[in-house]
PDB file of C-alpha atoms and ligand atoms in Angstrom:
ATOM      1  CA  MET P   1       0.000   0.000   0.000  1.00 55.00           C
ATOM      2  CA  GLN P   2       1.363   3.368  -0.945  1.00 74.00           C
ATOM      3  CA  THR P   3       0.564   6.474   1.036  1.00 88.00           C
ATOM      4  CA  VAL P   4      -0.098   9.822  -0.593  1.00 90.00           C
ATOM      5  CA  GLY P   5       3.181  11.031   0.924  1.00 92.00           C
ATOM      6  CA  TYR P   6       5.124   8.220  -0.753  1.00 93.00           C
ATOM      7  CA  LEU P   7       3.474   8.885  -4.094  1.00 94.00           C
ATOM      8  CA  LYS P   8       4.128  12.607  -3.785  1.00 95.00           C
ATOM      9  CA  GLN P   9       7.821  12.001  -3.096  1.00 96.00           C
ATOM     10  CA  TYR P  10       8.066   9.678  -6.097  1.00 96.00           C
ATOM     11  CA  ILE P  11       6.538  12.335  -8.382  1.00 97.00           C
ATOM     12  CA  ILE P  12       8.849  15.024  -6.959  1.00 96.00           C
ATOM     13  CA  ASP P  13      11.854  12.779  -7.669  1.00 96.00           C
ATOM     14  CA  VAL P  14      10.745  12.267 -11.274  1.00 97.00           C
ATOM     15  CA  ILE P  15      10.203  16.018 -11.750  1.00 97.00           C
ATOM     16  CA  ASN P  16      13.656  16.816 -10.356  1.00 97.00           C
ATOM     17  CA  HIS P  17      15.690  13.909 -11.689  1.00 96.00           C
ATOM     18  CA  GLY P  18      13.703  12.568 -14.615  1.00 95.00           C
ATOM     19  CA  SER P  19      12.754   9.008 -15.446  1.00 93.00           C
ATOM     20  CA  LYS P  20      14.295   6.646 -17.955  1.00 91.00           C
ATOM     21  CA  GLN P  21      13.359   3.268 -16.573  1.00 88.00           C
ATOM     22  CA  LEU P  22      10.020   2.555 -18.168  1.00 89.00           C
ATOM     23  CA  ALA P  23      11.154   2.129 -21.777  1.00 81.00           C
ATOM     24  CA  PHE P  24       7.974   3.889 -22.757  1.00 77.00           C
ATOM     25  CA  LYS P  25       7.391   4.321 -26.488  1.00 73.00           C
ATOM     26  CA  SER P  26      10.714   3.537 -28.143  1.00 63.00           C
ATOM     27  CA  ASP P  27      12.906   4.623 -25.261  1.00 72.00           C
ATOM     28  CA  GLU P  28      11.699   8.202 -24.969  1.00 83.00           C
ATOM     29  CA  VAL P  29      12.753   9.427 -21.540  1.00 89.00           C
ATOM     30  CA  MET P  30      11.543  12.142 -19.259  1.00 91.00           C
ATOM     31  CA  GLU P  31      14.090  14.868 -18.572  1.00 92.00           C
ATOM     32  CA  GLY P  32      14.454  16.019 -14.987  1.00 95.00           C
ATOM     33  CA  GLY P  33      14.907  19.592 -13.862  1.00 93.00           C
ATOM     34  CA  ILE P  34      12.441  21.380 -16.143  1.00 89.00           C
ATOM     35  CA  ALA P  35      10.811  22.870 -13.035  1.00 90.00           C
ATOM     36  CA  LEU P  36      12.538  24.689 -10.176  1.00 91.00           C
ATOM     37  CA  GLU P  37      13.139  22.262  -7.294  1.00 93.00           C
ATOM     38  CA  GLU P  38      11.105  24.499  -4.979  1.00 91.00           C
ATOM     39  CA  ASP P  39       8.115  24.240  -7.328  1.00 90.00           C
ATOM     40  CA  ALA P  40       8.243  20.449  -7.691  1.00 93.00           C
ATOM     41  CA  PRO P  41       6.168  19.702  -4.531  1.00 93.00           C
ATOM     42  CA  LYS P  42       3.361  21.990  -5.713  1.00 92.00           C
ATOM     43  CA  ILE P  43       3.315  20.423  -9.164  1.00 94.00           C
ATOM     44  CA  ALA P  44       3.301  16.969  -7.566  1.00 95.00           C
ATOM     45  CA  CYS P  45       0.238  17.983  -5.528  1.00 93.00           C
ATOM     46  CA  TYR P  46      -1.521  19.056  -8.689  1.00 94.00           C
ATOM     47  CA  VAL P  47      -0.714  15.694 -10.305  1.00 95.00           C
ATOM     48  CA  LEU P  48      -2.135  13.898  -7.245  1.00 94.00           C
ATOM     49  CA  GLU P  49      -5.282  15.982  -7.508  1.00 93.00           C
ATOM     50  CA  LEU P  50      -5.821  14.683 -11.065  1.00 94.00           C
ATOM     51  CA  SER P  51      -6.489  11.239  -9.604  1.00 92.00           C
ATOM     52  CA  GLY P  52      -8.628  12.554  -6.783  1.00 92.00           C
ATOM     53  CA  LYS P  53      -5.968  12.432  -4.062  1.00 91.00           C
ATOM     54  CA  LYS P  54      -5.267  15.325  -1.725  1.00 87.00           C
ATOM     55  CA  CYS P  55      -2.019  16.814  -0.443  1.00 87.00           C
ATOM     56  CA  LYS P  56      -1.962  18.244   3.066  1.00 83.00           C
ATOM     57  CA  THR P  57      -1.071  21.596   1.543  1.00 78.00           C
ATOM     58  CA  PRO P  58      -3.265  22.309  -1.473  1.00 70.00           C
ATOM     59  CA  TYR P  59      -1.599  23.093  -4.790  1.00 70.00           C
ATOM     60  CA  SER P  60      -1.548  26.714  -5.892  1.00 77.00           C
ATOM     61  CA  LYS P  61      -3.137  28.086  -9.055  1.00 82.00           C
ATOM     62  CA  ASP P  62       0.395  28.494 -10.427  1.00 88.00           C
ATOM     63  CA  ALA P  63       0.928  24.748 -10.213  1.00 90.00           C
ATOM     64  CA  ALA P  64      -2.148  24.080 -12.346  1.00 91.00           C
ATOM     65  CA  MET P  65      -0.918  26.585 -14.922  1.00 92.00           C
ATOM     66  CA  TYR P  66       2.553  25.139 -14.765  1.00 93.00           C
ATOM     67  CA  TYR P  67       1.222  21.645 -15.362  1.00 95.00           C
ATOM     68  CA  SER P  68      -0.856  22.629 -18.373  1.00 95.00           C
ATOM     69  CA  SER P  69       2.017  24.431 -20.056  1.00 93.00           C
ATOM     70  CA  ASN P  70       4.884  22.035 -19.169  1.00 92.00           C
ATOM     71  CA  CYS P  71       3.477  18.576 -18.543  1.00 95.00           C
ATOM     72  CA  ALA P  72       0.129  18.311 -20.313  1.00 96.00           C
ATOM     73  CA  GLY P  73       1.764  18.264 -23.761  1.00 94.00           C
ATOM     74  CA  CYS P  74       2.815  14.687 -23.053  1.00 94.00           C
ATOM     75  CA  HIS P  75       0.732  13.495 -20.112  1.00 95.00           C
ATOM     76  CA  GLY P  76      -2.496  15.268 -21.137  1.00 97.00           C
ATOM     77  CA  ASN P  77      -4.554  17.841 -19.256  1.00 97.00           C
ATOM     78  CA  ASP P  78      -6.292  14.988 -17.433  1.00 97.00           C
ATOM     79  CA  GLY P  79      -2.968  13.257 -16.650  1.00 97.00           C
ATOM     80  CA  LYS P  80      -3.987  10.097 -18.492  1.00 97.00           C
ATOM     81  CA  GLY P  81      -1.103  10.154 -20.953  1.00 94.00           C
ATOM     82  CA  LEU P  82      -2.856  10.895 -24.244  1.00 93.00           C
ATOM     83  CA  HIS P  83      -4.366   7.438 -24.786  1.00 91.00           C
ATOM     84  CA  GLY P  84      -1.271   5.404 -24.037  1.00 89.00           C
ATOM     85  CA  ALA P  85       1.293   7.637 -25.750  1.00 90.00           C
ATOM     86  CA  TYR P  86       2.799   8.567 -22.345  1.00 93.00           C
ATOM     87  CA  PRO P  87       2.527   7.196 -18.813  1.00 95.00           C
ATOM     88  CA  ASP P  88      -0.898   7.612 -17.215  1.00 96.00           C
ATOM     89  CA  LEU P  89      -0.289   9.640 -14.042  1.00 97.00           C
ATOM     90  CA  THR P  90      -3.687   8.697 -12.603  1.00 96.00           C
ATOM     91  CA  LEU P  91      -3.122   4.923 -12.335  1.00 94.00           C
ATOM     92  CA  PRO P  92      -3.712   3.460  -8.850  1.00 90.00           C
ATOM     93  CA  THR P  93      -0.035   2.387  -8.844  1.00 92.00           C
ATOM     94  CA  LEU P  94       2.300   4.382 -11.073  1.00 95.00           C
ATOM     95  CA  LEU P  95       4.434   2.267 -13.409  1.00 94.00           C
ATOM     96  CA  GLY P  96       7.736   3.278 -11.825  1.00 94.00           C
ATOM     97  CA  ILE P  97       6.474   2.337  -8.352  1.00 94.00           C
ATOM     98  CA  LYS P  98       5.129  -0.974  -9.628  1.00 93.00           C
ATOM     99  CA  LYS P  99       8.510  -1.697 -11.202  1.00 93.00           C
ATOM    100  CA  LYS P 100      10.332  -0.931  -7.953  1.00 91.00           C
ATOM    101  CA  GLU P 101       7.986  -3.207  -6.005  1.00 91.00           C
ATOM    102  CA  THR P 102       8.402  -6.069  -8.476  1.00 93.00           C
ATOM    103  CA  PHE P 103      12.169  -5.720  -8.233  1.00 91.00           C
ATOM    104  CA  LEU P 104      12.145  -5.721  -4.422  1.00 92.00           C
ATOM    105  CA  ARG P 105       9.829  -8.711  -4.288  1.00 93.00           C
ATOM    106  CA  ARG P 106      12.153 -10.623  -6.600  1.00 94.00           C
ATOM    107  CA  ILE P 107      15.323  -9.968  -4.597  1.00 94.00           C
ATOM    108  CA  LEU P 108      13.600 -10.653  -1.280  1.00 92.00           C
ATOM    109  CA  LYS P 109      12.545 -14.142  -2.379  1.00 86.00           C
TER     110      LYS P 109
HETATM  111  C1  LIG A 201       8.377  15.367 -23.580  1.00 50.10           C
HETATM  112  C2  LIG A 201       7.288  14.624 -22.947  1.00 50.10           C
HETATM  113  C3  LIG A 201       7.133  14.757 -21.435  1.00 50.10           C
HETATM  114  C4  LIG A 201       6.930  15.901 -20.682  1.00 50.10           C
HETATM  115  C5  LIG A 201       6.859  17.346 -21.188  1.00 50.10           C
HETATM  116  C6  LIG A 201       6.769  15.459 -19.318  1.00 50.10           C
HETATM  117  N1  LIG A 201       6.876  14.103 -19.245  1.00 50.10           N
HETATM  118 FE1  LIG A 201       6.651  12.950 -17.588  1.00 50.10          FE
HETATM  119  N2  LIG A 201       7.200  11.311 -18.627  1.00 50.10           N
HETATM  120  C7  LIG A 201       7.457  11.261 -19.988  1.00 50.10           C
HETATM  121  C8  LIG A 201       7.925   9.931 -20.362  1.00 50.10           C
HETATM  122  C9  LIG A 201       8.323   9.452 -21.769  1.00 50.10           C
HETATM  123  C10 LIG A 201       7.962   9.177 -19.162  1.00 50.10           C
HETATM  124  C11 LIG A 201       8.439   7.728 -18.990  1.00 50.10           C
HETATM  125  C12 LIG A 201       9.974   7.735 -19.023  1.00 50.10           C
HETATM  126  C13 LIG A 201      10.599   6.404 -18.656  1.00 50.10           C
HETATM  127  O1  LIG A 201      10.865   6.179 -17.440  1.00 50.10           O
HETATM  128  O2  LIG A 201      10.834   5.598 -19.539  1.00 50.10           O
HETATM  129  C14 LIG A 201       7.475  10.076 -18.089  1.00 50.10           C
HETATM  130  C15 LIG A 201       7.313   9.701 -16.767  1.00 50.10           C
HETATM  131  C16 LIG A 201       6.737  10.492 -15.798  1.00 50.10           C
HETATM  132  C17 LIG A 201       6.391  10.041 -14.468  1.00 50.10           C
HETATM  133  C18 LIG A 201       6.546   8.616 -13.936  1.00 50.10           C
HETATM  134  C19 LIG A 201       5.329   7.832 -14.362  1.00 50.10           C
HETATM  135  C20 LIG A 201       5.210   6.430 -13.816  1.00 50.10           C
HETATM  136  O3  LIG A 201       4.218   5.780 -14.213  1.00 50.10           O
HETATM  137  O4  LIG A 201       6.027   5.980 -13.007  1.00 50.10           O
HETATM  138  C21 LIG A 201       5.867  11.118 -13.801  1.00 50.10           C
HETATM  139  C22 LIG A 201       5.349  11.151 -12.369  1.00 50.10           C
HETATM  140  C23 LIG A 201       5.888  12.235 -14.725  1.00 50.10           C
HETATM  141  N3  LIG A 201       6.418  11.818 -15.926  1.00 50.10           N
HETATM  142  C24 LIG A 201       5.439  13.517 -14.417  1.00 50.10           C
HETATM  143  C25 LIG A 201       5.629  14.628 -15.247  1.00 50.10           C
HETATM  144  C26 LIG A 201       5.402  15.999 -14.832  1.00 50.10           C
HETATM  145  C27 LIG A 201       4.855  16.435 -13.490  1.00 50.10           C
HETATM  146  C28 LIG A 201       5.743  16.792 -15.911  1.00 50.10           C
HETATM  147  C29 LIG A 201       5.800  18.310 -15.969  1.00 50.10           C
HETATM  148  C30 LIG A 201       6.763  18.911 -15.066  1.00 50.10           C
HETATM  149  C31 LIG A 201       6.153  15.897 -16.982  1.00 50.10           C
HETATM  150  N4  LIG A 201       6.082  14.602 -16.549  1.00 50.10           N
HETATM  151  C32 LIG A 201       6.523  16.324 -18.255  1.00 50.10           C
HETATM  152  C33 LIG A 201       7.297  12.317 -20.871  1.00 50.10           C
HETATM  153  C34 LIG A 201       7.110  13.636 -20.517  1.00 50.10           C
END
């Protein structure tokens, strides 16, 4: 079971450091560092909101605007990843978290 805090931290890490582990669509990767590190938590809260989850501190209007101009081009305004073209950010378990869990389960066997 993942808590909202865990999920938020995962999204912040992807925003700051990128993601290149999912081999999504012919190895396209997500670059980290497009947002200022101080803005990443607010953007993460907005992403959580897209799947109906709530951060303790609500996202600001800026974060919503930031998302639509910098993230929605790939992940869609609704976060669902433009019909499979990019990762769906509203899945119950995000792909990167699922991958980490599978890996841990395998080495713990
Ligand atoms: C140029 C297209 C593009 C843009 C713009 C983009 N992403 Fe991504 N994003 C991707 C791709 C491709 C991946 C998967 C990369 C991989 O690991 O293979 C990804 C992965 C992610 C993941 C991990 C998904 C998972 O299922 O584990 C998160 C979270 C994420 N992006 C959030 C964001 C946020 C927030 C923004 C805006 C700051 C953003 N992305 C902007 C293309 C993009």
